[in-house]
Amino acid sequence: MTVSRPIFLLSLLFLLSVSWEAASASGSGSAHGRREKFLQCLLHNSHPSHPISTAIYTPNNASYSSVLQSYIRNLRFNMSTTPKPLVILTALHESHVQAAIVCARMHGLQMKIRSGGHDYEGISYVSEVPFFILDMFNQRKINVDAQTETAWVQAGATLGEVYYRIAEKSKVHGFPAGVCPTVGVGGHFSGGGYGNMMRKYGLSVDNIIDAQMVDVNGRLLDRKSMGEDLFWAITGGGGASFGVVLAYKIKIVRVPEVVTVFLVRRTLEQNATDVVYRWQQVAHKLDEDLFIRLVLDVVNGSQSDGKTIRATFRALFLGDSARLLSVMKSSFPELGLVQSDCIEMTWLESVLYWTEFPIGTPTNALLSRTPQVLTHLKRKSDYVKKLIPKAGLEGIWKKMMELQVPALTFNPYGGKMGQVPATATPFPHRAGNLWKIQYATNWNQDGKEQANHHIELTRKLYNYMTPFVSKNPREAFLNYRDLDLGINHNGKESYLEGKVYGIKYFKGNFKRLVQIKTKVDPGNFFRNEQSIPVFP
Ligand SMILES: Cc1cc2nc3c(=O)[nH]c(=O)nc-3n(C[C@H](O)[C@H](O)[C@H](O)COP(=O)(O)OP(=O)(O)OC[C@H]3O[C@@H](n4cnc5c(N)ncnc54)[C@H](O)[C@@H]3O)c2cc1C
Ligand SMILES: *[C@@H]1O[C@H](CO)[C@@H](O)[C@H](O)[C@H]1NC(C)=O
Ligand SMILES: *[C@@H]1O[C@H](CO)[C@@H](O)[C@H](O)[C@H]1NC(C)=O
Ligand SMILES: *[C@@H]1O[C@H](CO)[C@@H](O)[C@H](O)[C@H]1NC(C)=O
Ligand SMILES: *[C@@H]1O[C@H](CO)[C@@H](O)[C@H](O)[C@H]1NC(C)=O
């Protein structure tokens, strides 16, 4: 994939400059009036060889609803009361992205950018103000070059497609990114991106070497032309505050031909507390080839009416089972891992295993864009920097059994995560973190009442966890979007509102993100409920 610069761009830029006054008058007029002007602008700018009309969906088009729903990944936002976009533009060409930005700016229309649609708070396709969606799912080319160990990946590709296409070219390469195969590259990479190889290779953003994006002036940029500041910002600071990412160039990483996975479970009756306590001490210090995720949930106990806590240890080891057993014997014998727990497979098969496809599922299941499960959900995150004493764990179990939800997932850090400087990318949670917690609550019923009930239970456990997690700030992971951390109304108080969640997501890097934002998008066109604000 090479950076091409269509001549047509010149006319866009010209249009933009002559209608600067129109832009400053934007915001006036009804939403529907602005939509009509926006549509006219899109059509007017349509390039003959890439007509835009086939990419435009308004509520009048028969497939508007199915296009909208295709990438809603949280059913909490699939309700009749959920605000709907005035237009969905399913970009078929980069010129459509350029036109969307230029025309939206000119007519004062809020743009939401959606790639895979996995944002936990739906902010890529929902807004409280009139808006349209720039939908990137058609931009999904993946170009792997095993020789140079690199790949160009477009924003609308899914992680499953990325993994599959890498493995197609090479059995000894992979990429460190998320576990769920339907997650989109656009949101995932721009927000950090972590998965079960992070202790060995870091985050997705630690392995990005170039990018293509369209900025607020409709210019097509690559790393060289955007400069190191902006490149830094879109490798962890969230793309949506800075522009539309078209593609990333990644460094693919080496994986062995055979990897080993295991899943071991312990309930409280099987000494889960002791084993979890020990996990806390060792998981972040283990051999970097070994990643052991710990999931804690409430299940029925052995007594007829009793509940218990189930600790699930799910691992990926970048090596064979013999070496894994010796690593476990010397560093974590308390788990009691035995040969029969270990399953050897290819790295690509381990991706399927981790996302709970049955063993033996053909690997092309990773190319499916239909999620295995769709529910209503709420997620929150925390970072842990000191061990939780046994009595603390017991208190947490008690609280979890009282609430029944959410489940907690502990993802161990250490290894490469502790070696990358906290300022290398906007993602600041590096050395000193033992693990990250995800709070996960799922439910199946529609309706505000059900949602409020489950969100409230999630907040209760989060509040209970306060003494055990990071403070000043209480840190959070951008890709685990949580609007409880603050909402930006993008009005006069935008900077102060942005600082509240910005410090939690980015710590000291927030300031540099604001500086870059102020420079590249002073008019705050690229904004959302938790975007990076400009300096007042
Ligand atoms: C089932 C599930 C599993 C997950 N597992 C993991 C995991 O293992 N590891 C992990 O790190 N995270 C995980 N996540 C979180 C996920 O990384 C984030 O939700 C991520 O932002 C999703 O990217 P997306 O493109 O699918 O989402 P979208 O909802 O499309 O976008 C998310 C955000 O990025 C912006 N954005 C999207 N595309 C672009 C673009 N091209 N240019 C600029 N801005 C853009 C959107 O406007 C929005 O603000 C998971 C989420 C789900 C729902
Ligand atoms: C949607 O409807 C409009 C107006 O009828 C039409 O111009 C456009 O091409 C339609 N979009 C698609 C994708 O068919
Ligand atoms: C989303 O809502 C629509 C309209 O109510 C419904 O037809 C569709 O099945 C819903 N999607 C899912 C995945 O439940
Ligand atoms: C739990 O711990 C006790 C005491 O250390 C031990 O006797 C017992 O075998 C352990 N149970 C399991 C299932 O490991
Ligand atoms: C757990 O127990 C409850 C009754 O206490 C029962 O209704 C439920 O089906 C059980 N769940 C499972 C998964 O066995």
XYZ file of C-alpha atoms and ligand atoms in Angstrom:
645
model
C 0.000 0.000 0.000
C 1.564 3.260 -1.003
C 0.518 6.758 -0.142
C -1.244 8.152 -3.165
C -2.307 11.732 -3.399
C -5.259 12.152 -5.696
C -5.257 15.370 -7.627
C -8.836 15.729 -6.582
C -7.568 16.594 -3.112
C -6.453 19.941 -4.433
C -9.995 20.851 -5.285
C -11.092 19.852 -1.803
C -8.487 22.053 -0.208
C -9.497 24.874 -2.475
C -13.112 24.398 -1.583
C -12.197 24.418 2.061
C -10.280 27.634 1.837
C -12.960 29.530 -0.068
C -15.676 28.425 2.288
C -13.868 29.215 5.487
C -16.494 31.774 6.371
C -19.241 29.246 5.844
C -17.442 26.986 8.278
C -17.324 29.552 11.019
C -21.030 30.170 10.574
C -21.672 26.470 11.056
C -23.715 25.199 13.940
C -26.582 27.349 12.846
C -29.557 25.884 11.030
C -31.502 22.731 11.791
C -29.745 19.390 11.893
C -31.717 18.277 8.873
C -30.826 21.393 6.954
C -27.184 20.829 7.729
C -27.499 17.234 6.658
C -28.860 18.264 3.260
C -25.986 20.682 2.749
C -23.527 18.075 3.941
C -24.898 15.534 1.430
C -24.774 18.066 -1.375
C -21.200 18.832 -0.480
C -20.282 15.130 -0.542
C -21.882 14.625 -3.948
C -20.371 17.806 -5.265
C -16.906 16.553 -4.305
C -17.418 13.059 -5.622
C -14.564 11.890 -7.790
C -15.794 10.345 -11.072
C -13.753 7.176 -10.631
C -14.809 6.799 -6.968
C -18.460 7.902 -6.825
C -19.532 8.611 -3.267
C -23.290 8.105 -3.671
C -22.993 4.329 -3.239
C -21.413 4.946 0.161
C -24.164 7.190 1.521
C -26.929 5.821 3.744
C -29.658 7.990 5.210
C -32.674 6.651 7.142
C -34.530 6.556 3.793
C -32.222 3.901 2.378
C -33.581 0.411 2.916
C -30.342 -0.917 4.370
C -29.643 2.025 6.720
C -30.639 0.027 9.838
C -28.716 -3.081 8.926
C -25.602 -1.047 8.101
C -25.927 0.730 11.454
C -26.526 -2.482 13.410
C -23.803 -4.491 11.676
C -21.105 -3.013 13.883
C -22.981 -2.364 17.125
C -21.037 -4.510 19.551
C -22.810 -3.511 22.757
C -26.552 -4.210 22.643
C -27.066 -1.513 25.274
C -26.857 0.846 22.278
C -29.123 -1.141 19.970
C -32.352 0.290 21.374
C -35.051 2.321 19.687
C -34.190 5.147 22.111
C -30.487 5.152 21.138
C -29.722 8.325 19.130
C -29.269 7.482 15.452
C -26.921 9.044 12.880
C -28.293 11.442 10.253
C -26.060 9.758 7.690
C -23.741 6.771 7.550
C -20.902 7.111 5.081
C -19.275 3.750 4.412
C -16.017 5.007 2.907
C -15.066 3.035 -0.201
C -12.004 5.122 -0.973
C -9.721 7.496 0.887
C -11.228 10.410 -1.060
C -14.521 9.676 0.741
C -12.782 10.148 4.071
C -11.333 13.435 2.885
C -14.712 14.610 1.636
C -16.400 13.595 4.897
C -14.006 15.706 6.940
C -14.052 18.728 4.675
C -17.853 18.744 4.258
C -18.626 17.999 7.923
C -16.368 20.802 8.979
C -17.921 23.162 6.517
C -21.456 22.409 7.643
C -20.790 21.955 11.337
C -21.803 18.330 11.609
C -20.412 16.140 14.390
C -18.518 13.171 12.951
C -18.175 9.795 14.646
C -15.540 7.428 13.275
C -16.245 3.711 13.457
C -13.922 0.880 12.492
C -14.818 -2.308 14.374
C -17.501 -0.758 16.596
C -16.209 -2.374 19.802
C -16.080 0.797 21.860
C -17.538 -0.262 25.217
C -19.567 2.958 25.502
C -20.576 2.994 21.841
C -19.023 6.401 21.250
C -18.075 5.484 17.678
C -21.747 5.321 16.673
C -23.786 7.178 19.327
C -23.903 10.856 20.213
C -26.150 13.189 22.154
C -25.762 15.863 19.455
C -26.821 15.447 15.789
C -24.109 13.437 14.069
C -23.104 11.162 11.214
C -20.941 8.050 11.144
C -17.881 7.699 8.986
C -17.826 3.914 8.798
C -14.491 2.334 7.897
C -15.442 -1.346 7.666
C -14.823 -1.441 3.906
C -11.249 -0.266 4.377
C -9.818 -3.620 5.349
C -6.843 -4.483 3.161
C -3.971 -6.304 4.797
C -0.632 -6.552 3.092
C 1.907 -8.774 4.859
C 5.563 -8.823 3.859
C 7.215 -11.702 5.707
C 10.606 -10.774 4.225
C 10.769 -7.385 5.899
C 8.596 -8.622 8.807
C 6.119 -5.806 8.318
C 2.512 -5.392 7.263
C 0.203 -2.560 6.197
C -3.162 -2.974 7.822
C -6.177 -0.792 7.076
C -8.293 0.580 9.913
C -11.404 -1.410 9.093
C -9.638 -4.771 9.222
C -10.408 -6.949 12.218
C -7.761 -8.489 14.480
C -8.843 -11.968 13.351
C -8.163 -10.989 9.758
C -4.755 -9.572 10.709
C -3.736 -12.756 12.527
C -5.034 -14.990 9.745
C -3.266 -13.058 6.968
C 0.031 -13.056 8.867
C -0.155 -16.811 9.461
C -1.034 -17.331 5.806
C 2.339 -15.829 4.868
C 4.419 -17.214 7.727
C 3.999 -19.886 10.385
C 6.581 -18.220 12.594
C 5.097 -14.743 12.834
C 2.249 -13.173 14.746
C 1.230 -9.846 16.210
C 0.666 -8.692 19.789
C -2.915 -7.410 19.891
C -6.271 -8.194 21.432
C -7.921 -11.489 22.109
C -11.322 -10.917 20.505
C -11.020 -11.449 16.709
C -13.801 -9.041 15.676
C -12.182 -5.976 17.314
C -11.267 -3.345 14.710
C -7.751 -2.124 14.003
C -8.794 1.567 13.909
C -9.904 1.862 17.526
C -7.742 -0.899 18.964
C -4.338 0.226 17.679
C -4.967 3.930 18.140
C -5.991 3.269 21.765
C -3.061 1.026 22.758
C -4.081 -2.566 22.088
C -2.953 -5.381 24.326
C -3.191 -9.139 24.225
C -1.579 -12.303 25.532
C 1.862 -11.584 24.038
C 2.258 -8.225 25.794
C 4.763 -9.500 28.362
C 7.050 -10.533 25.510
C 6.356 -7.899 22.834
C 4.464 -5.088 24.541
C 1.348 -3.470 23.152
C 0.234 -3.186 19.554
C 1.445 0.417 19.609
C 4.941 -0.697 20.608
C 5.063 -2.400 17.219
C 3.690 0.280 14.904
C 6.195 1.856 12.540
C 4.137 4.001 10.181
C 0.594 5.209 9.629
C -1.624 6.834 7.053
C -4.223 9.314 8.212
C -6.366 12.181 7.021
C -6.096 15.346 9.093
C -8.591 18.105 9.797
C -7.694 19.857 6.534
C -8.383 16.748 4.498
C -4.702 16.113 3.905
C -3.447 12.594 3.506
C -0.435 12.120 5.767
C 2.083 9.436 6.554
C 4.526 9.304 9.467
C 7.035 11.477 7.704
C 4.607 14.183 6.663
C 2.613 14.209 9.915
C 5.722 14.408 12.059
C 6.735 12.504 15.184
C 4.392 14.339 17.571
C 1.218 13.469 15.715
C 2.461 9.952 15.013
C 3.106 9.536 18.739
C -0.408 10.788 19.544
C -2.174 8.263 17.305
C -0.256 5.342 18.768
C -2.126 5.184 22.062
C -3.829 8.557 22.456
C -6.942 7.446 20.579
C -7.199 8.250 16.885
C -10.544 10.009 17.047
C -9.111 13.169 18.673
C -6.596 13.765 15.886
C -7.911 12.595 12.540
C -9.071 9.550 10.667
C -6.536 6.754 10.605
C -6.599 4.936 7.278
C -3.923 2.337 7.981
C -1.040 1.356 10.211
C 2.231 -0.258 9.240
C 3.157 -2.815 11.861
C 6.239 -4.799 12.739
C 5.163 -8.429 12.909
C 6.835 -10.502 15.623
C 8.366 -13.984 15.824
C 6.377 -16.823 17.314
C 7.488 -20.453 17.594
C 5.914 -23.089 15.342
C 4.471 -24.754 18.428
C 2.943 -22.896 21.347
C 1.232 -24.324 24.419
C -2.018 -23.300 26.075
C -3.715 -24.401 29.279
C -6.765 -23.685 31.337
C -6.837 -24.610 35.013
C -9.684 -23.852 37.416
C -9.829 -23.684 41.200
C -12.802 -22.879 43.389
C -12.565 -21.620 46.960
C -12.993 -25.224 48.139
C -9.915 -26.072 46.055
C -7.790 -23.396 47.738
C -8.365 -20.735 45.097
C -7.419 -18.007 47.563
C -3.943 -19.449 48.108
C -3.346 -19.991 44.417
C -4.581 -16.487 43.512
C -2.373 -15.029 46.220
C 0.595 -16.848 44.744
C -0.374 -15.766 41.202
C -0.118 -12.165 42.393
C 3.473 -12.745 43.458
C 4.663 -14.528 40.334
C 2.523 -13.701 37.275
C 4.301 -10.410 36.505
C 7.766 -11.946 37.073
C 7.418 -15.134 35.039
C 9.393 -15.968 31.913
C 8.269 -13.462 29.258
C 7.116 -16.332 27.050
C 4.396 -17.099 29.580
C 1.198 -15.114 30.057
C -1.319 -16.386 32.606
C -4.592 -14.491 32.665
C -6.735 -14.933 35.755
C -10.534 -14.632 35.575
C -12.604 -14.591 38.756
C -16.326 -15.141 38.680
C -19.148 -16.331 40.922
C -20.505 -19.826 40.267
C -22.677 -22.357 42.058
C -20.762 -24.123 44.800
C -20.788 -27.786 45.641
C -23.509 -27.252 48.277
C -26.979 -27.017 46.765
C -27.599 -23.340 47.490
C -24.070 -22.070 48.063
C -22.045 -19.825 45.770
C -18.330 -19.934 45.331
C -15.595 -18.052 43.516
C -14.033 -19.750 40.541
C -10.511 -18.766 39.550
C -9.726 -19.594 35.916
C -6.075 -19.534 34.866
C -5.786 -19.354 31.092
C -2.296 -19.294 29.609
C -0.352 -18.850 26.424
C 3.216 -20.091 26.403
C 5.486 -19.312 23.450
C 7.182 -22.690 23.525
C 6.466 -26.390 23.907
C 4.857 -28.143 26.861
C 8.073 -29.673 28.193
C 9.654 -26.253 28.686
C 6.371 -24.863 30.048
C 6.190 -27.588 32.682
C 9.722 -26.860 33.790
C 9.010 -23.111 33.994
C 5.859 -23.788 36.024
C 7.626 -26.256 38.302
C 10.276 -23.755 39.232
C 8.132 -20.596 39.452
C 4.505 -21.502 40.111
C 4.219 -25.104 41.405
C 1.195 -24.094 43.514
C -1.004 -24.229 40.419
C -0.190 -27.941 40.101
C 0.056 -27.884 36.312
C 0.489 -31.339 34.764
C 1.205 -32.532 31.234
C -2.425 -33.438 30.591
C -3.444 -29.790 31.172
C -1.169 -28.662 28.325
C -2.269 -28.454 24.695
C 0.296 -27.818 21.970
C -0.866 -26.054 18.803
C 0.102 -23.395 16.286
C 0.029 -19.759 17.323
C -2.978 -19.133 15.047
C -4.860 -22.012 16.671
C -4.060 -20.498 20.062
C -5.874 -17.338 18.949
C -9.014 -19.447 18.401
C -8.497 -21.260 21.684
C -8.192 -18.006 23.620
C -11.410 -16.677 22.233
C -13.149 -19.922 23.174
C -13.731 -21.544 19.829
C -13.864 -25.339 20.313
C -10.552 -27.064 19.577
C -10.460 -28.160 15.944
C -12.422 -25.149 14.643
C -11.038 -24.267 11.187
C -8.780 -21.237 11.467
C -10.769 -19.323 8.845
C -13.368 -18.776 11.592
C -11.117 -15.800 12.365
C -12.302 -14.183 9.143
C -15.913 -14.101 10.295
C -17.178 -10.661 11.197
C -20.071 -12.030 13.205
C -19.174 -11.930 16.897
C -19.466 -15.206 18.806
C -21.445 -13.475 21.541
C -23.340 -10.194 21.591
C -24.689 -8.898 24.884
C -25.480 -5.724 26.732
C -22.372 -4.832 28.632
C -20.474 -2.518 30.969
C -16.723 -2.516 31.495
C -14.382 -0.689 33.858
C -10.650 -0.943 34.513
C -8.065 -0.565 37.269
C -4.349 -0.981 37.799
C -2.789 -2.814 40.726
C 0.661 -1.867 42.044
C 0.831 -3.783 45.317
C -0.177 -7.253 46.412
C -3.651 -7.673 47.842
C -3.359 -9.435 51.219
C -5.229 -12.722 51.692
C -7.765 -11.055 53.952
C -8.305 -8.493 51.210
C -8.936 -11.233 48.662
C -11.428 -12.858 51.019
C -13.280 -9.568 51.366
C -13.409 -9.211 47.582
C -14.828 -12.739 47.220
C -17.516 -11.922 49.769
C -18.470 -8.747 47.928
C -18.527 -10.548 44.581
C -20.797 -13.278 45.928
C -23.087 -10.645 47.388
C -23.336 -8.774 44.042
C -23.095 -11.914 41.803
C -21.639 -9.732 39.028
C -19.284 -8.497 37.595
C -16.485 -10.915 36.735
C -12.922 -9.704 37.230
C -10.115 -10.365 34.776
C -6.531 -9.881 35.937
C -3.996 -9.396 33.122
C -0.417 -9.633 34.366
C 2.148 -7.002 33.375
C 5.937 -7.111 33.763
C 8.337 -8.248 31.054
C 8.367 -5.874 28.119
C 5.532 -3.845 29.692
C 7.916 -2.815 32.444
C 10.748 -1.945 30.053
C 9.087 0.484 27.641
C 9.354 4.020 29.075
C 6.007 5.490 30.176
C 6.466 8.365 27.716
C 7.353 6.247 24.665
C 3.686 6.175 23.656
C 0.641 7.930 25.171
C -0.158 4.687 27.053
C 1.410 5.412 30.470
C 0.780 2.268 32.543
C 4.204 0.638 32.366
C 6.804 -0.196 35.069
C 5.370 -0.589 38.549
C 2.096 -2.144 37.485
C 1.593 -5.732 38.565
C -1.607 -6.268 36.650
C -4.657 -4.637 35.156
C -8.185 -5.426 36.238
C -11.146 -5.503 33.924
C -14.614 -5.440 35.489
C -17.051 -7.154 33.127
C -20.820 -7.234 33.467
C -23.013 -8.743 30.750
C -26.786 -9.007 30.609
C -29.366 -10.080 28.090
C -32.411 -7.899 28.597
C -33.158 -4.655 26.769
C -34.197 -1.561 28.624
C -32.867 1.300 30.688
C -33.811 -0.281 34.011
C -31.832 -3.443 33.362
C -28.902 -1.379 32.163
C -28.916 0.886 35.196
C -29.160 -2.081 37.543
C -26.148 -3.854 36.041
C -24.077 -0.715 35.666
C -24.750 0.061 39.319
C -23.541 -3.400 40.404
C -20.356 -2.855 38.406
C -19.751 0.490 40.082
C -20.313 -1.085 43.506
C -17.531 -3.605 43.048
C -15.303 -0.881 41.561
C -15.907 1.278 44.625
C -15.212 -1.641 46.911
C -11.839 -2.169 45.189
C -10.610 1.382 45.920
C -8.123 0.450 48.686
C -6.410 -2.159 46.494
C -5.820 -0.247 43.269
C -3.864 2.737 41.933
C -4.710 6.172 43.314
C -3.908 9.814 42.439
C -4.835 9.221 39.767
C -6.911 6.066 39.786
C -5.591 4.890 36.416
C -7.684 3.466 33.594
C -7.118 1.939 30.153
C -8.374 4.001 27.215
C -9.441 0.955 25.205
C -11.679 0.001 28.123
C -13.759 3.107 27.566
C -15.690 4.098 30.677
C -17.804 7.236 30.644
C -18.089 7.074 34.459
C -14.606 8.614 34.438
C -15.943 11.860 32.997
C -17.710 13.262 29.984
C -16.658 16.142 27.805
C -19.448 18.361 26.570
C -16.918 20.147 24.375
C -18.136 23.543 25.437
C -16.359 26.253 27.407
C -15.195 23.855 30.113
C -13.779 21.389 27.611
C -10.208 21.504 28.893
C -11.168 21.061 32.544
C -13.601 18.279 31.706
C -10.990 16.576 29.547
C -8.375 16.725 32.264
C -10.529 14.626 34.601
C -10.537 11.471 32.458
C -7.388 12.439 30.522
C -5.118 12.133 33.569
C -6.577 8.722 34.387
C -6.044 7.376 30.891
C -2.735 9.098 30.127
C -1.189 10.386 33.372
C 1.735 12.707 32.518
C 1.276 12.138 28.794
C -2.037 13.994 28.844
C -0.283 17.350 28.648
C 1.658 16.425 25.520
C -1.513 15.080 23.910
C -3.270 18.405 24.582
C -0.327 20.308 23.097
C -0.411 18.208 19.942
C -4.191 18.418 19.726
C -4.079 22.200 20.075
C -1.572 22.378 17.253
C -3.165 20.000 14.754
C -6.881 20.603 15.418
C -7.240 23.958 17.181
C -10.926 24.177 16.240
C -11.616 20.837 17.986
C -13.357 19.296 14.991
C -12.311 15.782 16.010
C -14.166 15.471 19.264
C -16.245 13.059 21.262
C -17.356 12.395 24.835
C -13.799 11.625 25.919
C -11.606 13.259 23.315
C -8.395 15.174 23.998
C -9.346 18.839 24.568
C -7.511 21.888 23.267
C -5.854 24.375 25.631
C -8.281 27.151 26.508
C -15.421 -8.239 22.783
C -14.330 -7.236 23.022
C -13.053 -7.704 23.311
C -12.002 -6.810 23.501
N -10.751 -7.299 23.754
C -9.721 -6.446 23.883
C -8.397 -6.920 24.092
O -8.157 -8.126 24.167
N -7.394 -6.005 24.197
C -7.645 -4.664 24.113
O -6.692 -3.878 24.187
N -8.880 -4.190 23.942
C -9.919 -5.040 23.825
N -11.169 -4.539 23.621
C -11.361 -3.104 23.556
C -11.045 -2.592 22.167
O -9.643 -2.571 21.961
C -11.537 -1.160 22.006
O -12.926 -1.123 22.200
C -11.172 -0.599 20.634
O -11.273 0.794 20.669
C -12.074 -1.163 19.567
O -11.706 -0.735 18.293
P -12.817 -0.744 17.159
O -12.232 -0.185 15.948
O -13.453 -2.108 17.107
O -13.905 0.202 17.840
P -14.718 1.487 17.388
O -15.895 1.473 18.300
O -14.963 1.503 15.940
O -13.755 2.678 17.756
C -13.291 2.919 19.068
C -12.774 4.350 19.174
O -11.761 4.588 18.204
C -12.173 5.583 17.273
N -11.791 5.140 15.932
C -12.180 4.004 15.315
N -11.633 3.915 14.108
C -10.879 5.014 13.929
C -10.079 5.486 12.855
N -9.951 4.795 11.726
N -9.448 6.672 12.998
C -9.584 7.386 14.135
N -10.329 6.985 15.185
C -10.980 5.806 15.085
C -13.672 5.659 17.418
O -14.172 6.910 16.998
C -13.844 5.407 18.895
O -13.548 6.553 19.635
C -12.236 -5.419 23.434
C -13.540 -4.956 23.174
C -14.571 -5.851 22.961
C -15.966 -5.341 22.705
C -29.493 6.020 -0.593
O -30.533 6.817 -1.131
C -30.063 7.952 -1.878
C -31.278 8.780 -2.261
O -32.327 7.980 -2.682
C -29.239 7.494 -3.070
O -28.725 8.596 -3.764
C -28.086 6.639 -2.559
O -27.339 6.132 -3.639
C -28.625 5.497 -1.691
N -27.491 4.790 -1.122
C -27.177 3.553 -1.454
C -25.971 2.989 -0.798
O -27.819 2.882 -2.223
C -30.832 -4.760 17.257
O -32.116 -4.170 17.202
C -32.874 -4.498 16.044
C -34.146 -3.680 16.076
O -34.822 -3.878 17.255
C -33.129 -5.989 16.007
O -33.848 -6.338 14.846
C -31.781 -6.722 16.036
O -31.990 -8.113 16.099
C -30.955 -6.271 17.231
N -29.632 -6.879 17.150
C -29.254 -7.877 17.934
C -27.916 -8.455 17.649
O -29.922 -8.303 18.836
C -5.794 -27.181 50.011
O -4.875 -26.890 51.040
C -4.857 -27.867 52.057
C -3.968 -27.357 53.190
O -2.769 -26.841 52.691
C -4.385 -29.200 51.481
O -4.376 -30.188 52.468
C -5.332 -29.599 50.345
O -4.863 -30.761 49.708
C -5.457 -28.484 49.319
N -6.482 -28.823 48.371
C -6.292 -28.752 47.040
C -7.457 -29.130 46.178
O -5.232 -28.380 46.533
C -27.077 -22.454 40.070
O -28.035 -22.672 41.093
C -29.299 -22.084 40.857
C -30.179 -22.373 42.077
O -29.543 -21.940 43.247
C -29.910 -22.673 39.595
O -31.141 -22.040 39.311
C -28.949 -22.485 38.442
O -29.448 -23.114 37.279
C -27.577 -23.023 38.749
N -26.666 -22.671 37.690
C -25.877 -23.549 37.101
C -25.000 -23.018 36.015
O -25.833 -24.709 37.420
